[in-house]
Amino acid sequence: MGSPGARLDFPNYPGGGKRGCSPGRKSGKKNANEDEDDLESRSSGSPSNCFGFVAYSVNAGEKPRVKIKTTQEPSYSCSTRCDSDRTPTPSPSPSPSPRKLRCVDQREPETHERRERHSKRRRAKEGIFDTFDFTWLGTPSTMATSASSHLNKGIKQVYMALPQGEKVQAMYIWIDGTGEGLRCKTRTLDSEPKCVEELPEWNFDGSSTFQSEGSNSDMYLVPAAMFRDPFRKDPNKLVFCEVFKYNRKPAETNLRHTCKRIMDMVSNQRPWFGMEQEYTLMGTDGHPFGWPSNGFPGPQDKAYGRDIVEAHYRACLYAGIKIGGTNAEVMPAQWEFQIGPCEGIDMGDHLWVARFILHRVCEDFGVIATFDPKPIPGNWNGAGCHTNFSTKAMREENGLKYIEEAIEKLSKRHQPICGANNILKTRRFRSSHFYEVPLLPPVFFLDWLNIPQPRRTGCKGIEPD
């Protein structure tokens, strides 16, 4: 049996609105807000693609049913395939028109939105999805559920409980060529490492991670930070690595190398960072987790996915991540976790490994965590990663003076700072849910001015661990 298909009903999304259907829908009188070209569905089934529409069938082997229209008002129901040219069997209705049958969608004017919508459906059918676009239509049935989440976890625990002797499993984690994706691979060590310096370097094929050409694809993994493994448990380790090319130069996405050099230069300033990482939980079909398949939840209704959040929180604590807390965000299925305060380069190491643990936990639960700044178009809250920063001088007496001096210096470098940010974030900058500091460039938001005791700036803050 296939799983029920999901309807993506986003009014502000090009081609969204009424395109698609929900399981259990019966043909008959339409509501006032329904479109002519809604699909007729059967009681349940897996989604299939037919002429750019999402169709449903009761069993995986059954042919999808699609509601089609003539150029006049009489309608027909047919059982057909995308590559079928059989004549449809007319339903009880007025006599058929001699004109050629065609889908209503073909009568739309040739617009950019229509071409983009059809392109998304075609790419989705071929299994090609946009990196940050989870609102595609016509999702293949193979993505309707997570196969990993349906495995018997009890059987896995039987093997995970077996003794491993003196050996240690070390999972090496690194950032791939996209600058946002994380990769990992595991090796066996003869003994438990006590510090990161005891971990050996490793290598991998960079041509499969968008980091090198196939003709010269050797890349090196240099351990940078080590954490306890919350999935395999002690004495096993998670190892966050820097990536270097065959000539021992940092890879293009190895920004940690430069950052560490700068942090070492200003170590006497004792820079503290605190990150507030927001994310959205999505089903593997691209629909927000817990949302109704044919509509929208209340703007600030119930929280969806609390079990995932609790599991991630505990896993980070076990690993030694400096996670400061977690909370539900404005949009349903949207959450946030805080990392810090961390000093210097530790901030990046802890944040990236916390992201990795989140993806790994979501894999077990059969959902996807996306850091897309605007996963749902329209008047829905976006997601970001607020950065809180201070130096030793800012945390002492008369600290506000040094904060104002820092803002003045940063304002003179507004364009370079904006250029260093991911261009996709501009979608969130334009969101009505963001509030800017008056008389300052848009990059400076209220969250930048994070002070341990805002009304008494200059009082001692809390020392980091």
Coordinates of C-alpha atoms in Angstrom, one line a residue:
M1 CA 0.0 0.0 0.0
G2 CA 1.3 3.5 -0.8
S3 CA 1.2 6.2 1.8
P4 CA -1.2 9.2 1.5
G5 CA 0.1 12.0 -0.6
A6 CA 0.6 15.5 0.7
R7 CA -0.9 18.6 -0.7
L8 CA 1.3 21.7 -0.9
D9 CA -1.1 24.6 -0.8
F10 CA 0.9 27.8 -0.7
P11 CA -1.1 30.7 -2.1
N12 CA 1.9 33.0 -2.6
Y13 CA 4.0 30.3 -4.2
P14 CA 4.2 30.5 -8.1
G15 CA 1.9 27.8 -9.3
G16 CA 0.7 27.0 -5.8
G17 CA -2.8 27.5 -4.4
K18 CA -5.2 24.9 -5.7
R19 CA -2.8 22.7 -7.7
G20 CA -2.9 19.2 -6.2
C21 CA -5.3 17.2 -4.1
S22 CA -5.6 15.5 -0.8
P23 CA -6.3 11.8 -0.2
G24 CA -9.9 10.9 0.3
R25 CA -11.2 13.7 -1.9
K26 CA -14.4 12.9 -3.8
S27 CA -15.5 14.5 -7.0
G28 CA -18.7 16.6 -6.8
K29 CA -19.6 20.1 -6.1
K30 CA -16.6 22.4 -5.7
N31 CA -16.2 24.9 -2.9
A32 CA -16.0 28.6 -3.8
N33 CA -12.2 28.6 -3.2
E34 CA -11.5 25.6 -5.4
D35 CA -10.0 25.8 -8.8
E36 CA -11.3 24.1 -11.9
D37 CA -8.2 22.0 -12.4
D38 CA -8.1 20.3 -9.0
L39 CA -7.3 16.6 -9.4
E40 CA -9.8 13.9 -8.5
S41 CA -8.2 11.5 -6.0
R42 CA -9.1 8.1 -4.6
S43 CA -9.2 7.1 -0.9
S44 CA -5.5 6.8 -0.3
G45 CA -2.3 6.0 -2.2
S46 CA 1.1 7.1 -3.4
P47 CA 1.5 10.3 -5.4
S48 CA 2.4 9.9 -9.1
N49 CA 3.1 12.4 -11.8
C50 CA 0.9 12.6 -14.9
F51 CA 1.2 15.5 -17.3
G52 CA 2.6 17.7 -14.6
F53 CA -0.2 16.9 -12.1
V54 CA -0.1 15.0 -8.8
A55 CA -2.3 12.0 -9.1
Y56 CA -3.2 9.3 -6.5
S57 CA -3.8 5.6 -6.6
V58 CA -5.0 3.0 -4.1
N59 CA -2.1 0.6 -4.7
A60 CA 1.4 1.2 -6.0
G61 CA 0.6 -0.9 -9.2
E62 CA -2.7 0.8 -9.9
K63 CA -2.9 3.5 -12.6
P64 CA -3.5 7.1 -11.4
R65 CA -6.8 8.8 -12.0
V66 CA -6.7 12.2 -13.4
K67 CA -9.6 14.6 -14.0
I68 CA -9.4 16.3 -17.4
K69 CA -11.5 18.9 -19.1
T70 CA -12.5 19.5 -22.7
T71 CA -12.5 23.0 -24.1
Q72 CA -16.2 23.1 -23.2
E73 CA -17.8 22.4 -19.8
P74 CA -18.5 18.5 -20.0
S75 CA -15.9 16.6 -17.9
Y76 CA -14.5 13.1 -18.2
S77 CA -12.8 10.8 -15.8
C78 CA -10.2 8.5 -17.2
S79 CA -7.7 5.9 -15.9
T80 CA -4.5 6.6 -17.8
R81 CA -0.7 6.7 -17.7
C82 CA 1.7 9.5 -18.7
D83 CA 2.8 7.5 -21.7
S84 CA -0.7 6.2 -22.6
D85 CA -2.8 7.4 -25.5
R86 CA -5.9 5.3 -24.9
T87 CA -9.2 7.0 -25.3
P88 CA -10.8 7.9 -22.0
T89 CA -14.1 6.4 -20.9
P90 CA -16.7 9.2 -20.5
S91 CA -18.5 9.5 -17.2
P92 CA -22.3 10.0 -17.1
S93 CA -22.5 13.6 -18.4
P94 CA -23.7 15.4 -21.5
S95 CA -22.5 14.1 -24.9
P96 CA -18.7 14.6 -25.5
S97 CA -17.4 17.4 -27.5
P98 CA -15.6 16.5 -30.8
R99 CA -12.8 18.8 -29.9
K100 CA -9.5 17.4 -28.7
L101 CA -9.2 16.7 -25.0
R102 CA -6.6 18.6 -23.1
C103 CA -5.7 19.4 -19.5
V104 CA -6.9 22.7 -18.2
D105 CA -3.3 23.7 -17.3
Q106 CA -2.5 23.8 -21.0
R107 CA -4.9 26.6 -21.5
E108 CA -3.0 28.9 -19.2
P109 CA -1.0 31.7 -21.0
E110 CA 2.7 31.1 -21.5
T111 CA 4.1 32.9 -18.5
H112 CA 7.4 32.7 -16.6
E113 CA 5.5 31.3 -13.5
R114 CA 4.0 28.6 -15.6
R115 CA 7.3 27.6 -17.2
E116 CA 9.0 27.6 -13.7
R117 CA 6.2 25.4 -12.3
H118 CA 6.4 22.8 -15.0
S119 CA 10.2 22.8 -14.7
K120 CA 9.9 22.0 -11.0
R121 CA 7.5 19.2 -11.6
R122 CA 9.8 17.7 -14.3
R123 CA 12.9 17.9 -12.1
A124 CA 10.9 16.4 -9.2
K125 CA 9.9 13.5 -11.4
E126 CA 13.5 12.9 -12.3
G127 CA 14.6 13.2 -8.6
I128 CA 16.3 16.5 -9.1
F129 CA 15.4 19.0 -6.3
D130 CA 16.6 22.5 -5.6
T131 CA 19.0 22.7 -2.6
F132 CA 16.9 25.1 -0.6
D133 CA 13.5 24.7 -2.2
F134 CA 11.3 22.3 -0.3
T135 CA 8.0 23.4 -1.9
W136 CA 8.2 21.4 -5.1
L137 CA 5.1 19.8 -6.5
G138 CA 4.7 16.2 -7.7
T139 CA 7.1 14.7 -5.2
P140 CA 8.0 11.1 -6.2
S141 CA 6.5 8.4 -4.1
T142 CA 9.9 7.1 -3.1
M143 CA 10.3 10.3 -1.0
A144 CA 6.9 10.0 0.7
T145 CA 8.4 8.3 3.8
S146 CA 11.8 7.7 5.4
A147 CA 12.9 4.2 5.0
S148 CA 15.5 4.6 7.7
S149 CA 12.9 5.6 10.3
H150 CA 10.9 2.5 9.6
L151 CA 13.7 0.1 10.4
N152 CA 13.5 -1.9 13.6
K153 CA 15.7 0.0 16.0
G154 CA 15.6 -2.8 18.5
I155 CA 17.5 -5.1 16.1
K156 CA 20.2 -2.4 15.7
Q157 CA 20.6 -2.1 19.5
V158 CA 21.3 -5.9 19.7
Y159 CA 24.5 -5.3 17.6
M160 CA 25.3 -1.9 19.2
A161 CA 25.5 -3.6 22.6
L162 CA 28.2 -6.0 21.4
P163 CA 31.6 -5.3 23.0
Q164 CA 34.2 -3.6 20.8
G165 CA 37.3 -4.5 22.7
E166 CA 40.0 -2.0 22.8
K167 CA 39.1 -0.5 19.4
V168 CA 37.5 2.9 19.0
Q169 CA 35.3 4.2 16.2
A170 CA 36.0 7.8 15.2
M171 CA 33.6 9.5 12.8
Y172 CA 35.4 12.3 10.8
I173 CA 33.0 15.2 9.9
W174 CA 33.8 18.0 7.4
I175 CA 32.1 20.7 5.4
D176 CA 31.7 19.8 1.7
G177 CA 32.2 21.9 -1.4
T178 CA 28.8 23.6 -1.1
G179 CA 29.9 25.3 2.1
E180 CA 26.7 24.2 3.8
G181 CA 26.5 20.4 3.5
L182 CA 28.2 18.1 6.0
R183 CA 29.9 14.8 5.2
C184 CA 31.3 12.0 7.4
K185 CA 33.1 8.7 7.4
T186 CA 34.3 6.5 10.1
R187 CA 37.6 4.8 10.9
T188 CA 38.9 2.4 13.6
L189 CA 41.5 3.5 16.1
D190 CA 43.6 1.1 18.2
S191 CA 43.0 3.1 21.4
E192 CA 40.9 6.0 22.7
P193 CA 42.4 9.4 21.9
K194 CA 42.7 11.7 24.9
C195 CA 43.1 14.9 22.8
V196 CA 42.6 16.0 19.2
E197 CA 46.4 15.9 18.6
E198 CA 46.4 12.2 19.0
L199 CA 44.0 11.7 16.1
P200 CA 45.6 10.8 12.8
E201 CA 45.0 12.7 9.6
W202 CA 42.9 11.0 6.9
N203 CA 42.1 11.5 3.2
F204 CA 39.1 11.2 0.9
D205 CA 38.0 11.7 -2.7
G206 CA 37.1 15.3 -3.2
S207 CA 35.4 14.8 -6.6
S208 CA 32.4 13.2 -4.9
T209 CA 31.9 16.1 -2.5
F210 CA 32.2 19.1 -5.0
Q211 CA 35.7 19.9 -3.7
S212 CA 38.1 18.8 -6.5
E213 CA 38.3 17.5 -10.0
G214 CA 38.5 13.8 -10.7
S215 CA 42.0 14.1 -12.2
N216 CA 43.4 15.3 -8.9
S217 CA 40.9 14.5 -6.2
D218 CA 43.0 13.7 -3.1
M219 CA 41.9 15.8 -0.2
Y220 CA 43.1 15.7 3.4
L221 CA 41.1 15.7 6.7
V222 CA 43.0 17.3 9.5
P223 CA 41.3 16.9 12.9
A224 CA 40.4 20.2 14.6
A225 CA 37.9 19.3 17.4
M226 CA 36.8 16.1 19.1
F227 CA 33.5 15.3 20.9
R228 CA 32.0 12.2 22.4
D229 CA 29.8 10.2 20.1
P230 CA 26.1 10.3 21.3
F231 CA 25.1 7.6 18.8
R232 CA 27.7 5.0 19.3
K233 CA 28.5 6.2 22.9
D234 CA 31.8 6.0 24.7
P235 CA 34.6 5.5 23.9
N236 CA 33.7 6.4 20.3
K237 CA 34.3 9.9 19.0
L238 CA 33.0 12.6 16.7
V239 CA 35.9 14.5 15.0
F240 CA 35.3 17.8 13.3
C241 CA 38.0 18.3 10.6
E242 CA 39.5 21.0 8.3
V243 CA 39.9 20.1 4.6
F244 CA 43.1 20.7 2.7
K245 CA 43.9 20.1 -1.0
Y246 CA 46.5 17.8 -2.4
N247 CA 49.1 20.7 -2.1
R248 CA 48.2 21.2 1.6
K249 CA 46.5 24.5 0.9
P250 CA 43.0 25.0 2.6
A251 CA 40.0 24.1 0.5
E252 CA 37.8 26.9 -0.7
T253 CA 35.2 26.1 1.9
N254 CA 37.7 25.7 4.7
L255 CA 37.0 29.1 6.2
R256 CA 37.9 27.8 9.7
H257 CA 41.6 28.0 8.8
T258 CA 41.6 31.8 8.3
C259 CA 39.2 32.3 11.2
K260 CA 41.4 30.5 13.6
R261 CA 44.4 32.5 12.6
I262 CA 42.5 35.8 13.3
M263 CA 41.2 34.5 16.6
D264 CA 44.7 33.6 17.7
M265 CA 45.8 37.2 16.8
V266 CA 43.1 38.8 19.0
S267 CA 43.0 36.2 21.8
N268 CA 43.9 38.9 24.4
Q269 CA 40.5 40.5 23.6
R270 CA 38.8 37.3 24.7
P271 CA 36.0 37.4 22.1
W272 CA 32.8 35.6 23.1
F273 CA 30.2 34.3 20.7
G274 CA 26.7 33.1 21.2
M275 CA 24.7 31.6 18.3
E276 CA 20.9 31.2 18.1
Q277 CA 20.3 28.7 15.3
E278 CA 16.8 28.5 14.0
Y279 CA 15.6 25.6 11.8
T280 CA 12.4 24.1 10.4
L281 CA 11.4 20.5 10.6
M282 CA 10.1 19.1 7.2
G283 CA 8.7 15.8 6.2
T284 CA 10.7 14.0 3.6
D285 CA 7.9 14.9 1.1
G286 CA 8.9 18.5 1.5
H287 CA 5.8 19.5 3.6
P288 CA 6.4 21.1 7.1
F289 CA 6.3 18.5 9.8
G290 CA 2.9 18.3 11.5
W291 CA 1.1 20.7 9.1
P292 CA -2.2 19.5 7.6
S293 CA -1.7 18.1 4.2
N294 CA -4.3 20.4 2.6
G295 CA -4.1 23.6 4.5
F296 CA -2.2 25.6 7.1
P297 CA -2.0 25.5 10.9
G298 CA -2.6 28.4 13.2
P299 CA 0.2 31.0 13.2
Q300 CA 1.3 30.2 16.8
D301 CA -0.6 27.1 17.5
K302 CA 0.8 23.8 18.9
A303 CA 4.5 22.8 18.7
Y304 CA 5.4 20.0 16.3
G305 CA 8.4 17.8 16.8
R306 CA 9.2 18.2 20.5
D307 CA 10.6 14.6 20.7
I308 CA 13.1 15.5 18.0
V309 CA 14.1 18.7 19.9
E310 CA 14.6 16.8 23.2
A311 CA 16.6 14.1 21.6
H312 CA 18.9 16.6 19.9
Y313 CA 19.3 18.6 23.2
R314 CA 20.3 15.5 25.2
A315 CA 22.6 14.3 22.4
C316 CA 24.5 17.6 22.4
L317 CA 24.9 17.5 26.2
Y318 CA 26.3 14.0 26.0
A319 CA 28.7 15.0 23.2
G320 CA 30.1 18.0 25.2
I321 CA 28.5 20.6 22.9
K322 CA 28.1 24.0 24.7
I323 CA 24.4 24.1 24.1
G324 CA 22.7 26.8 26.1
G325 CA 19.0 26.0 25.5
T326 CA 16.2 25.5 23.1
N327 CA 12.8 26.8 22.4
A328 CA 9.9 26.7 19.8
E329 CA 9.9 29.5 17.3
V330 CA 7.0 31.5 15.8
M331 CA 6.1 29.3 12.9
P332 CA 4.7 25.8 13.7
A333 CA 7.4 23.1 13.2
Q334 CA 10.1 25.8 13.6
W335 CA 12.6 25.5 16.5
E336 CA 15.8 27.1 17.8
F337 CA 18.8 26.0 19.8
Q338 CA 21.5 28.2 21.3
I339 CA 25.2 27.5 21.4
G340 CA 27.5 29.4 23.7
P341 CA 29.0 31.4 25.1
C342 CA 32.1 30.1 23.4
E343 CA 35.4 31.8 23.1
G344 CA 37.2 32.2 19.7
I345 CA 37.2 29.4 17.2
D346 CA 35.3 27.1 19.6
M347 CA 32.1 28.7 18.5
G348 CA 32.3 27.4 14.9
D349 CA 33.3 23.9 16.0
H350 CA 30.5 23.5 18.5
L351 CA 27.8 25.0 16.1
W352 CA 28.8 22.8 13.1
V353 CA 28.8 19.6 15.2
A354 CA 25.5 20.6 16.8
R355 CA 24.1 20.9 13.3
F356 CA 25.5 17.5 12.3
I357 CA 23.9 15.9 15.4
L358 CA 20.6 17.5 14.5
H359 CA 20.6 16.1 11.0
R360 CA 21.6 12.7 12.4
V361 CA 18.8 12.7 15.0
C362 CA 16.2 13.8 12.3
E363 CA 17.4 10.8 10.2
D364 CA 16.3 8.4 12.9
F365 CA 13.0 10.1 13.3
G366 CA 12.3 10.2 9.5
V367 CA 12.2 14.0 9.1
I368 CA 14.4 16.7 7.6
A369 CA 15.9 19.7 9.4
T370 CA 16.4 22.7 7.0
F371 CA 18.2 25.9 7.8
D372 CA 16.6 27.6 4.8
P373 CA 16.1 31.3 5.8
K374 CA 12.6 31.3 4.2
P375 CA 11.4 27.7 3.8
I376 CA 7.7 28.6 3.4
P377 CA 6.8 31.6 1.2
G378 CA 4.2 34.1 2.2
N379 CA 3.5 35.7 5.6
W380 CA 5.4 33.0 7.6
N381 CA 8.3 33.6 9.9
G382 CA 11.7 33.0 8.4
A383 CA 14.7 31.3 10.1
G384 CA 18.2 32.6 10.8
C385 CA 21.2 32.3 13.0
H386 CA 21.5 35.3 15.3
T387 CA 25.0 36.1 16.4
N388 CA 25.7 37.6 19.8
F389 CA 29.2 38.9 20.3
S390 CA 31.3 40.7 23.0
T391 CA 34.9 41.3 24.0
K392 CA 36.4 41.5 27.4
A393 CA 36.2 45.3 27.4
M394 CA 32.5 45.2 26.5
R395 CA 31.8 43.1 29.5
E396 CA 33.5 45.3 32.0
E397 CA 32.8 48.7 33.5
N398 CA 31.8 51.3 30.8
G399 CA 31.3 48.5 28.3
L400 CA 28.7 50.4 26.4
K401 CA 31.4 52.8 25.1
Y402 CA 33.3 50.0 23.4
I403 CA 30.1 48.5 22.0
E404 CA 29.2 51.9 20.3
E405 CA 32.8 52.1 18.9
A406 CA 32.5 48.6 17.4
I407 CA 29.2 49.5 15.8
E408 CA 30.6 52.6 14.3
K409 CA 33.6 50.7 12.8
L410 CA 31.3 48.0 11.4
S411 CA 29.0 50.5 9.8
K412 CA 31.9 51.7 7.6
R413 CA 32.3 48.1 6.2
H414 CA 28.6 47.6 5.5
Q415 CA 28.9 46.3 1.9
P416 CA 31.8 43.9 2.5
I417 CA 29.9 42.4 5.5
C418 CA 26.7 42.0 3.4
G419 CA 28.8 40.4 0.6
A420 CA 30.1 37.8 3.1
N421 CA 26.6 36.7 3.9
N422 CA 24.8 34.0 1.9
I423 CA 22.7 35.7 -0.8
L424 CA 19.7 33.5 0.1
K425 CA 19.4 35.4 3.3
T426 CA 18.1 38.4 1.4
R427 CA 14.7 36.7 1.3
R428 CA 14.6 36.9 5.1
F429 CA 16.0 40.5 5.3
R430 CA 12.9 41.6 3.3
S431 CA 10.6 39.8 5.7
S432 CA 8.2 41.9 7.7
H433 CA 9.1 39.9 10.8
F434 CA 12.5 41.5 11.1
Y435 CA 13.2 44.8 12.8
E436 CA 16.2 46.9 12.0
V437 CA 18.0 49.4 14.2
P438 CA 17.0 52.9 13.0
L439 CA 19.7 55.0 11.2
L440 CA 21.9 51.9 10.7
P441 CA 22.5 49.8 7.6
P442 CA 20.1 46.7 7.4
V443 CA 22.9 44.3 8.5
F444 CA 22.8 45.6 12.1
F445 CA 19.9 44.1 13.9
L446 CA 18.8 44.5 17.5
D447 CA 20.0 41.0 18.3
W448 CA 23.6 42.2 17.7
L449 CA 23.5 44.3 20.9
N450 CA 23.5 41.4 23.3
I451 CA 24.6 42.5 26.8
P452 CA 24.7 40.2 29.9
Q453 CA 22.8 42.8 31.9
P454 CA 21.3 45.2 29.4
R455 CA 20.1 47.9 31.9
R456 CA 23.4 48.0 33.7
T457 CA 26.0 47.6 31.0
G458 CA 29.4 47.2 32.5
C459 CA 28.5 44.7 35.2
K460 CA 30.4 41.5 35.1
G461 CA 29.0 38.8 32.8
I462 CA 29.1 35.1 33.4
E463 CA 32.4 33.4 32.6
P464 CA 32.2 30.6 30.0
D465 CA 33.1 27.1 31.0

